[in-house]
Amino acid sequence: MSILAAARSRTARTRRVTRMPTPALWVAAGFLLLLLLSALFPRLFTGADAVRTDIGAALLAPGPGHPFGTDQAGRDVFARVIYGSRYSLAIGFGATLIALLAGLVIGSLAGLMRRVGDGVLSRAIEIVMAFPEFLLALIVIAIIGPGEASLLIAVAIAVIPSYARVARVQTLVVKRAGYVEAARTLGVSPAVTVLRHVVPNTLGPLLVMATMGIGTAITAAAGLSFLGLGPKPPIPEWGLILSEGRNFLATAWWIAVFPGIVITATVVSTSVLGRHLQASAAGRQR
C-alpha cells in the first residue's frame, strides 16, 4: 500500500470513529429526550400537583408514593422537578436562541465591515467580555428588575459577546473563501452573497456552540433564581427549588439534592452532545 493510500485509510478510519455514537452519547441524548418530553407532557411522568400544598405530608423522605420525597409545604419534589423542566428549558433555549441570533448579526457585521467599523465593534465585544457572564446578568437584572422574562433576557445578554466573537472570526474566514470570491466575480450582489454564502457557513459553528451553551444558560438561570432574582414561589423552577431546600439540607436533603442532580445531568448531557457535534464537524473538514 502506498503512503498516500495509507494516509487516506487512516483519515477514513478517523472520520468513522469521530462520527460513531458512543454509549455516553446515547445516554446523554436519551436523558435530553426524556427531559424534553417531561417539559412538553409532564402528565406522562407524574400525576401529582406541583404546587398543591399538604402540610400533613411535609418533609416526607423519598418512598413509593413520593420518589423524590416532599418539601416543607408537603409538595411532591418529583412533580416539581418534572414541571420545573418546562421553565428551566424554556429559559435555557430562549436565552440561547436570542444570544445566537444577536451574536450572529453583530459578529457578521463586524467581520463584513471595513477596518474602522470592525475595530469599534470588536473593542466593544472585548469590553463586554471582560465582565464575567454571571456578573453581567446580575447587572442586567438590577437594571430591568427580577422576574422570569428578565431572567431570560439577562442570561441572553450575558452570553451574546461570546457568540458575536465566534461569528466575527468565522465571517472573516468565510468572506475570503474561493466560492465567495467567485460569487463576487460573477457579479452577485453583496446582500445575496452574504445571505447565501456567508451567513450559512458562519451559522454552523454557532449551532455547535449553542448546543453546549444551553446547559450553561440553564445553570446561570438556576443560579440567579437561587438568589431570588427569577420566578417567584410557588413556580417550580429548578433554581428556586434549590433555594427553598437549602435551609433543610440537614433534615430533608432530598429537596435540594434531586434538582441539583437533574441540573448537573442536563449540563453534562448538553456538553457531551455538543462535543460530539464539534468533533463531527471537525472530521468533515479534514
mmCIF file of C-alpha atoms in Angstrom:
data_model
loop_
_atom_site.group_PDB
_atom_site.id
_atom_site.type_symbol
_atom_site.label_atom_id
_atom_site.label_comp_id
_atom_site.label_asym_id
_atom_site.label_seq_id
_atom_site.Cartn_x
_atom_site.Cartn_y
_atom_site.Cartn_z
ATOM 1 C CA MET A 1 0.000 0.000 0.000
ATOM 2 C CA SER A 2 1.339 3.423 -0.898
ATOM 3 C CA ILE A 3 1.896 6.168 1.629
ATOM 4 C CA LEU A 4 -0.946 8.205 0.104
ATOM 5 C CA ALA A 5 -3.363 5.278 0.279
ATOM 6 C CA ALA A 6 -2.385 4.563 3.878
ATOM 7 C CA ALA A 7 -2.961 8.205 4.819
ATOM 8 C CA ARG A 8 -6.387 8.144 3.173
ATOM 9 C CA SER A 9 -7.237 4.936 5.015
ATOM 10 C CA ARG A 10 -6.257 6.447 8.366
ATOM 11 C CA THR A 11 -8.300 9.571 7.614
ATOM 12 C CA ALA A 12 -11.342 7.470 6.747
ATOM 13 C CA ARG A 13 -10.982 5.460 9.959
ATOM 14 C CA THR A 14 -10.645 8.678 11.980
ATOM 15 C CA ARG A 15 -13.821 10.070 10.463
ATOM 16 C CA ARG A 16 -15.720 6.842 11.173
ATOM 17 C CA VAL A 17 -14.567 6.843 14.796
ATOM 18 C CA THR A 18 -15.397 10.540 15.180
ATOM 19 C CA ARG A 19 -18.912 10.063 13.885
ATOM 20 C CA MET A 20 -19.514 6.787 15.729
ATOM 21 C CA PRO A 21 -22.005 7.274 18.585
ATOM 22 C CA THR A 22 -20.607 6.296 21.983
ATOM 23 C CA PRO A 23 -22.530 4.923 24.971
ATOM 24 C CA ALA A 24 -22.122 8.309 26.680
ATOM 25 C CA LEU A 25 -23.694 10.000 23.675
ATOM 26 C CA TRP A 26 -26.664 7.639 23.703
ATOM 27 C CA VAL A 27 -27.172 8.189 27.431
ATOM 28 C CA ALA A 28 -26.941 11.967 27.022
ATOM 29 C CA ALA A 29 -29.341 12.002 24.072
ATOM 30 C CA GLY A 30 -31.780 9.726 25.918
ATOM 31 C CA PHE A 31 -31.725 11.910 29.009
ATOM 32 C CA LEU A 32 -32.297 15.086 26.984
ATOM 33 C CA LEU A 33 -35.175 13.407 25.146
ATOM 34 C CA LEU A 34 -36.805 12.454 28.462
ATOM 35 C CA LEU A 35 -36.250 15.987 29.697
ATOM 36 C CA LEU A 36 -37.913 17.435 26.611
ATOM 37 C CA LEU A 37 -40.860 15.050 26.970
ATOM 38 C CA SER A 38 -41.244 15.987 30.632
ATOM 39 C CA ALA A 39 -41.380 19.656 29.680
ATOM 40 C CA LEU A 40 -43.948 19.091 26.942
ATOM 41 C CA PHE A 41 -46.017 16.305 28.539
ATOM 42 C CA PRO A 42 -45.441 16.307 32.321
ATOM 43 C CA ARG A 43 -48.536 14.168 32.896
ATOM 44 C CA LEU A 44 -46.707 11.255 31.263
ATOM 45 C CA PHE A 45 -44.343 11.167 34.236
ATOM 46 C CA THR A 46 -46.402 12.228 37.240
ATOM 47 C CA GLY A 47 -49.993 12.746 38.247
ATOM 48 C CA ALA A 48 -49.135 14.825 41.291
ATOM 49 C CA ASP A 49 -49.751 18.550 41.512
ATOM 50 C CA ALA A 50 -46.515 20.538 41.610
ATOM 51 C CA VAL A 51 -47.943 23.494 43.562
ATOM 52 C CA ARG A 52 -50.609 21.973 45.829
ATOM 53 C CA THR A 53 -49.562 22.096 49.478
ATOM 54 C CA ASP A 54 -50.250 19.439 52.107
ATOM 55 C CA ILE A 55 -48.767 20.324 55.495
ATOM 56 C CA GLY A 56 -49.647 16.870 56.810
ATOM 57 C CA ALA A 57 -47.253 15.337 54.260
ATOM 58 C CA ALA A 58 -44.405 17.814 54.777
ATOM 59 C CA LEU A 59 -40.773 16.643 54.646
ATOM 60 C CA LEU A 60 -41.548 13.020 53.794
ATOM 61 C CA ALA A 61 -38.472 11.036 52.766
ATOM 62 C CA PRO A 62 -38.278 9.519 49.259
ATOM 63 C CA GLY A 63 -40.525 6.486 49.003
ATOM 64 C CA PRO A 64 -43.077 4.695 46.801
ATOM 65 C CA GLY A 65 -45.641 7.490 46.956
ATOM 66 C CA HIS A 66 -43.092 10.270 46.556
ATOM 67 C CA PRO A 67 -39.959 9.148 44.629
ATOM 68 C CA PHE A 68 -38.100 12.373 45.485
ATOM 69 C CA GLY A 69 -39.865 12.993 48.804
ATOM 70 C CA THR A 70 -41.830 16.108 49.720
ATOM 71 C CA ASP A 71 -40.762 19.622 50.659
ATOM 72 C CA GLN A 72 -41.553 21.794 53.684
ATOM 73 C CA ALA A 73 -45.011 22.555 52.301
ATOM 74 C CA GLY A 74 -45.842 18.930 51.512
ATOM 75 C CA ARG A 75 -45.430 19.393 47.752
ATOM 76 C CA ASP A 76 -44.133 16.442 45.752
ATOM 77 C CA VAL A 77 -40.495 17.169 44.815
ATOM 78 C CA PHE A 78 -40.551 14.794 41.832
ATOM 79 C CA ALA A 79 -43.566 16.618 40.374
ATOM 80 C CA ARG A 80 -41.861 19.970 40.970
ATOM 81 C CA VAL A 81 -38.721 18.800 39.183
ATOM 82 C CA ILE A 82 -40.771 17.453 36.259
ATOM 83 C CA TYR A 83 -42.841 20.615 35.892
ATOM 84 C CA GLY A 84 -39.768 22.722 36.565
ATOM 85 C CA SER A 85 -38.141 21.377 33.422
ATOM 86 C CA ARG A 86 -40.679 23.413 31.442
ATOM 87 C CA TYR A 87 -39.473 26.704 32.948
ATOM 88 C CA SER A 88 -35.766 25.874 33.025
ATOM 89 C CA LEU A 89 -35.661 24.547 29.453
ATOM 90 C CA ALA A 90 -37.718 27.483 28.189
ATOM 91 C CA ILE A 91 -35.258 29.924 29.756
ATOM 92 C CA GLY A 92 -32.229 27.938 28.559
ATOM 93 C CA PHE A 93 -33.450 27.505 24.979
ATOM 94 C CA GLY A 94 -34.878 31.021 24.764
ATOM 95 C CA ALA A 95 -31.767 32.749 26.085
ATOM 96 C CA THR A 96 -29.527 30.669 23.822
ATOM 97 C CA LEU A 97 -31.654 31.409 20.746
ATOM 98 C CA ILE A 98 -31.638 35.157 21.429
ATOM 99 C CA ALA A 99 -27.874 35.132 22.035
ATOM 100 C CA LEU A 100 -27.271 33.064 18.896
ATOM 101 C CA LEU A 101 -29.252 35.381 16.609
ATOM 102 C CA ALA A 102 -27.923 38.598 18.151
ATOM 103 C CA GLY A 103 -24.357 37.280 18.156
ATOM 104 C CA LEU A 104 -24.685 36.190 14.529
ATOM 105 C CA VAL A 105 -25.843 39.666 13.463
ATOM 106 C CA ILE A 106 -23.254 41.589 15.492
ATOM 107 C CA GLY A 107 -20.361 39.267 14.637
ATOM 108 C CA SER A 108 -21.226 39.123 10.944
ATOM 109 C CA LEU A 109 -21.455 42.914 10.764
ATOM 110 C CA ALA A 110 -18.072 43.250 12.452
ATOM 111 C CA GLY A 111 -16.493 40.755 10.061
ATOM 112 C CA LEU A 112 -18.002 42.373 6.976
ATOM 113 C CA MET A 113 -17.214 45.973 7.900
ATOM 114 C CA ARG A 114 -14.072 47.790 6.966
ATOM 115 C CA ARG A 115 -11.229 48.235 9.437
ATOM 116 C CA VAL A 116 -12.695 51.150 11.427
ATOM 117 C CA GLY A 117 -16.156 49.633 11.892
ATOM 118 C CA ASP A 118 -14.715 46.221 12.639
ATOM 119 C CA GLY A 119 -12.361 47.755 15.194
ATOM 120 C CA VAL A 120 -15.132 49.602 17.018
ATOM 121 C CA LEU A 121 -17.419 46.559 17.259
ATOM 122 C CA SER A 122 -14.531 44.251 18.191
ATOM 123 C CA ARG A 123 -13.406 46.534 21.016
ATOM 124 C CA ALA A 124 -16.992 46.798 22.263
ATOM 125 C CA ILE A 125 -17.284 42.996 22.301
ATOM 126 C CA GLU A 126 -13.989 42.665 24.176
ATOM 127 C CA ILE A 127 -15.017 45.262 26.768
ATOM 128 C CA VAL A 128 -18.281 43.449 27.494
ATOM 129 C CA MET A 129 -16.489 40.091 27.637
ATOM 130 C CA ALA A 130 -14.195 41.492 30.327
ATOM 131 C CA PHE A 131 -17.127 41.108 32.732
ATOM 132 C CA PRO A 132 -17.936 37.579 33.981
ATOM 133 C CA GLU A 133 -21.177 36.379 32.402
ATOM 134 C CA PHE A 134 -22.910 35.835 35.735
ATOM 135 C CA LEU A 135 -21.962 39.332 36.923
ATOM 136 C CA LEU A 136 -23.199 40.823 33.658
ATOM 137 C CA ALA A 137 -26.508 39.008 34.066
ATOM 138 C CA LEU A 138 -26.792 40.376 37.610
ATOM 139 C CA ILE A 139 -26.217 43.909 36.319
ATOM 140 C CA VAL A 140 -28.924 43.488 33.673
ATOM 141 C CA ILE A 141 -31.433 42.202 36.221
ATOM 142 C CA ALA A 142 -30.553 45.081 38.549
ATOM 143 C CA ILE A 143 -31.474 47.456 35.732
ATOM 144 C CA ILE A 144 -34.653 45.827 34.394
ATOM 145 C CA GLY A 145 -35.820 44.134 37.600
ATOM 146 C CA PRO A 146 -36.294 40.464 38.607
ATOM 147 C CA GLY A 147 -38.757 38.080 37.018
ATOM 148 C CA GLU A 148 -38.994 35.197 34.590
ATOM 149 C CA ALA A 149 -38.759 37.321 31.432
ATOM 150 C CA SER A 150 -35.978 39.421 32.945
ATOM 151 C CA LEU A 151 -34.070 36.259 33.766
ATOM 152 C CA LEU A 152 -34.233 35.095 30.146
ATOM 153 C CA ILE A 153 -33.132 38.490 28.804
ATOM 154 C CA ALA A 154 -30.305 38.810 31.342
ATOM 155 C CA VAL A 155 -28.842 35.394 30.563
ATOM 156 C CA ALA A 156 -29.100 36.072 26.821
ATOM 157 C CA ILE A 157 -27.350 39.444 27.029
ATOM 158 C CA ALA A 158 -24.591 37.957 29.173
ATOM 159 C CA VAL A 159 -23.581 35.400 26.527
ATOM 160 C CA ILE A 160 -24.146 37.440 23.347
ATOM 161 C CA PRO A 161 -20.487 38.618 23.214
ATOM 162 C CA SER A 162 -19.203 35.026 23.084
ATOM 163 C CA TYR A 163 -21.385 34.226 20.072
ATOM 164 C CA ALA A 164 -20.517 37.539 18.428
ATOM 165 C CA ARG A 165 -16.784 36.877 18.708
ATOM 166 C CA VAL A 166 -17.093 33.419 17.128
ATOM 167 C CA ALA A 167 -19.359 34.798 14.387
ATOM 168 C CA ARG A 168 -16.857 37.557 13.582
ATOM 169 C CA VAL A 169 -13.913 35.149 13.289
ATOM 170 C CA GLN A 170 -15.923 32.740 11.145
ATOM 171 C CA THR A 171 -17.134 35.583 8.910
ATOM 172 C CA LEU A 172 -13.561 36.754 8.331
ATOM 173 C CA VAL A 173 -12.635 33.225 7.232
ATOM 174 C CA VAL A 174 -15.677 32.681 5.011
ATOM 175 C CA LYS A 175 -15.535 36.010 3.186
ATOM 176 C CA ARG A 176 -12.041 35.112 1.922
ATOM 177 C CA ALA A 177 -13.129 31.681 0.687
ATOM 178 C CA GLY A 178 -12.933 30.854 -3.003
ATOM 179 C CA TYR A 179 -16.672 30.452 -3.537
ATOM 180 C CA VAL A 180 -17.325 33.924 -2.083
ATOM 181 C CA GLU A 181 -14.684 35.446 -4.359
ATOM 182 C CA ALA A 182 -16.226 33.574 -7.302
ATOM 183 C CA ALA A 183 -19.676 34.948 -6.458
ATOM 184 C CA ARG A 184 -18.275 38.468 -6.427
ATOM 185 C CA THR A 185 -16.532 37.905 -9.734
ATOM 186 C CA LEU A 186 -19.785 36.710 -11.298
ATOM 187 C CA GLY A 187 -21.484 39.936 -10.222
ATOM 188 C CA VAL A 188 -23.660 38.524 -7.445
ATOM 189 C CA SER A 189 -24.896 41.347 -5.245
ATOM 190 C CA PRO A 190 -23.264 41.729 -1.800
ATOM 191 C CA ALA A 191 -26.564 41.130 0.011
ATOM 192 C CA VAL A 192 -27.194 37.864 -1.842
ATOM 193 C CA THR A 193 -23.602 36.768 -1.287
ATOM 194 C CA VAL A 194 -23.873 37.386 2.437
ATOM 195 C CA LEU A 195 -27.237 35.634 2.802
ATOM 196 C CA ARG A 196 -26.403 32.702 0.526
ATOM 197 C CA HIS A 197 -22.768 32.030 1.429
ATOM 198 C CA VAL A 198 -21.507 33.951 4.452
ATOM 199 C CA VAL A 199 -24.367 33.545 6.932
ATOM 200 C CA PRO A 200 -24.995 29.774 6.376
ATOM 201 C CA ASN A 201 -21.303 28.947 6.735
ATOM 202 C CA THR A 202 -20.991 31.162 9.807
ATOM 203 C CA LEU A 203 -24.063 29.664 11.445
ATOM 204 C CA GLY A 204 -22.698 26.096 11.618
ATOM 205 C CA PRO A 205 -20.082 26.642 14.365
ATOM 206 C CA LEU A 206 -22.539 28.803 16.279
ATOM 207 C CA LEU A 207 -25.102 25.984 16.361
ATOM 208 C CA VAL A 208 -22.497 23.644 17.840
ATOM 209 C CA MET A 209 -21.624 26.302 20.383
ATOM 210 C CA ALA A 210 -25.302 26.829 21.186
ATOM 211 C CA THR A 211 -25.805 23.121 21.911
ATOM 212 C CA MET A 212 -23.268 23.325 24.724
ATOM 213 C CA GLY A 213 -24.488 26.785 25.684
ATOM 214 C CA ILE A 214 -27.995 25.590 26.560
ATOM 215 C CA GLY A 215 -26.674 23.823 29.647
ATOM 216 C CA THR A 216 -24.664 26.882 30.631
ATOM 217 C CA ALA A 217 -27.731 29.097 30.241
ATOM 218 C CA ILE A 218 -29.807 26.747 32.405
ATOM 219 C CA THR A 219 -27.113 26.794 35.093
ATOM 220 C CA ALA A 220 -26.887 30.600 35.028
ATOM 221 C CA ALA A 221 -30.670 30.918 35.229
ATOM 222 C CA ALA A 222 -30.801 28.462 38.140
ATOM 223 C CA GLY A 223 -28.086 30.432 39.935
ATOM 224 C CA LEU A 224 -29.978 33.696 39.527
ATOM 225 C CA SER A 225 -33.224 32.049 40.638
ATOM 226 C CA PHE A 226 -31.375 30.661 43.652
ATOM 227 C CA LEU A 227 -30.615 34.273 44.615
ATOM 228 C CA GLY A 228 -34.297 35.171 44.312
ATOM 229 C CA LEU A 229 -33.983 37.062 41.024
ATOM 230 C CA GLY A 230 -36.089 34.733 38.867
ATOM 231 C CA PRO A 231 -39.595 33.284 39.104
ATOM 232 C CA LYS A 232 -41.387 33.650 42.419
ATOM 233 C CA PRO A 233 -42.908 30.865 44.566
ATOM 234 C CA PRO A 234 -44.739 28.617 44.075
ATOM 235 C CA ILE A 235 -43.469 28.334 40.479
ATOM 236 C CA PRO A 236 -41.496 25.052 40.265
ATOM 237 C CA GLU A 237 -38.271 26.324 38.688
ATOM 238 C CA TRP A 238 -35.124 24.300 39.407
ATOM 239 C CA GLY A 239 -33.074 27.139 40.898
ATOM 240 C CA LEU A 240 -35.992 28.236 43.055
ATOM 241 C CA ILE A 241 -36.484 24.666 44.319
ATOM 242 C CA LEU A 242 -32.796 24.586 45.277
ATOM 243 C CA SER A 243 -33.160 27.890 47.092
ATOM 244 C CA GLU A 244 -36.191 26.647 49.039
ATOM 245 C CA GLY A 245 -34.393 23.464 50.061
ATOM 246 C CA ARG A 246 -31.083 24.957 51.217
ATOM 247 C CA ASN A 247 -32.361 25.509 54.769
ATOM 248 C CA PHE A 248 -33.395 21.874 55.085
ATOM 249 C CA LEU A 249 -30.197 20.123 53.966
ATOM 250 C CA ALA A 250 -29.634 18.620 57.425
ATOM 251 C CA THR A 251 -33.167 17.273 57.841
ATOM 252 C CA ALA A 252 -34.553 16.943 54.281
ATOM 253 C CA TRP A 253 -31.602 16.736 51.882
ATOM 254 C CA TRP A 254 -33.750 15.437 49.035
ATOM 255 C CA ILE A 255 -35.420 18.815 48.445
ATOM 256 C CA ALA A 256 -32.192 20.303 47.069
ATOM 257 C CA VAL A 257 -30.198 17.231 46.049
ATOM 258 C CA PHE A 258 -32.537 15.837 43.387
ATOM 259 C CA PRO A 259 -32.985 19.135 41.483
ATOM 260 C CA GLY A 260 -29.219 19.626 41.723
ATOM 261 C CA ILE A 261 -28.636 16.195 40.182
ATOM 262 C CA VAL A 262 -31.029 16.966 37.330
ATOM 263 C CA ILE A 263 -29.327 20.326 36.625
ATOM 264 C CA THR A 264 -25.896 18.638 36.623
ATOM 265 C CA ALA A 265 -27.096 15.837 34.342
ATOM 266 C CA THR A 266 -28.581 18.391 31.933
ATOM 267 C CA VAL A 267 -25.339 20.364 31.712
ATOM 268 C CA VAL A 268 -23.255 17.208 31.222
ATOM 269 C CA SER A 269 -25.638 15.856 28.578
ATOM 270 C CA THR A 270 -25.643 19.051 26.524
ATOM 271 C CA SER A 271 -21.841 19.187 26.772
ATOM 272 C CA VAL A 272 -21.492 15.581 25.549
ATOM 273 C CA LEU A 273 -23.863 16.219 22.640
ATOM 274 C CA GLY A 274 -22.163 19.498 21.738
ATOM 275 C CA ARG A 275 -18.664 17.991 21.809
ATOM 276 C CA HIS A 276 -19.813 15.158 19.565
ATOM 277 C CA LEU A 277 -21.224 17.652 17.059
ATOM 278 C CA GLN A 278 -17.994 19.643 17.287
ATOM 279 C CA ALA A 279 -15.883 16.532 16.640
ATOM 280 C CA SER A 280 -18.124 15.526 13.736
ATOM 281 C CA ALA A 281 -17.800 18.970 12.166
ATOM 282 C CA ALA A 282 -14.021 18.858 12.558
ATOM 283 C CA GLY A 283 -13.948 15.390 10.992
ATOM 284 C CA ARG A 284 -15.888 16.597 7.951
ATOM 285 C CA GLN A 285 -13.468 19.473 7.450
ATOM 286 C CA ARG A 286 -10.404 17.204 7.379
#
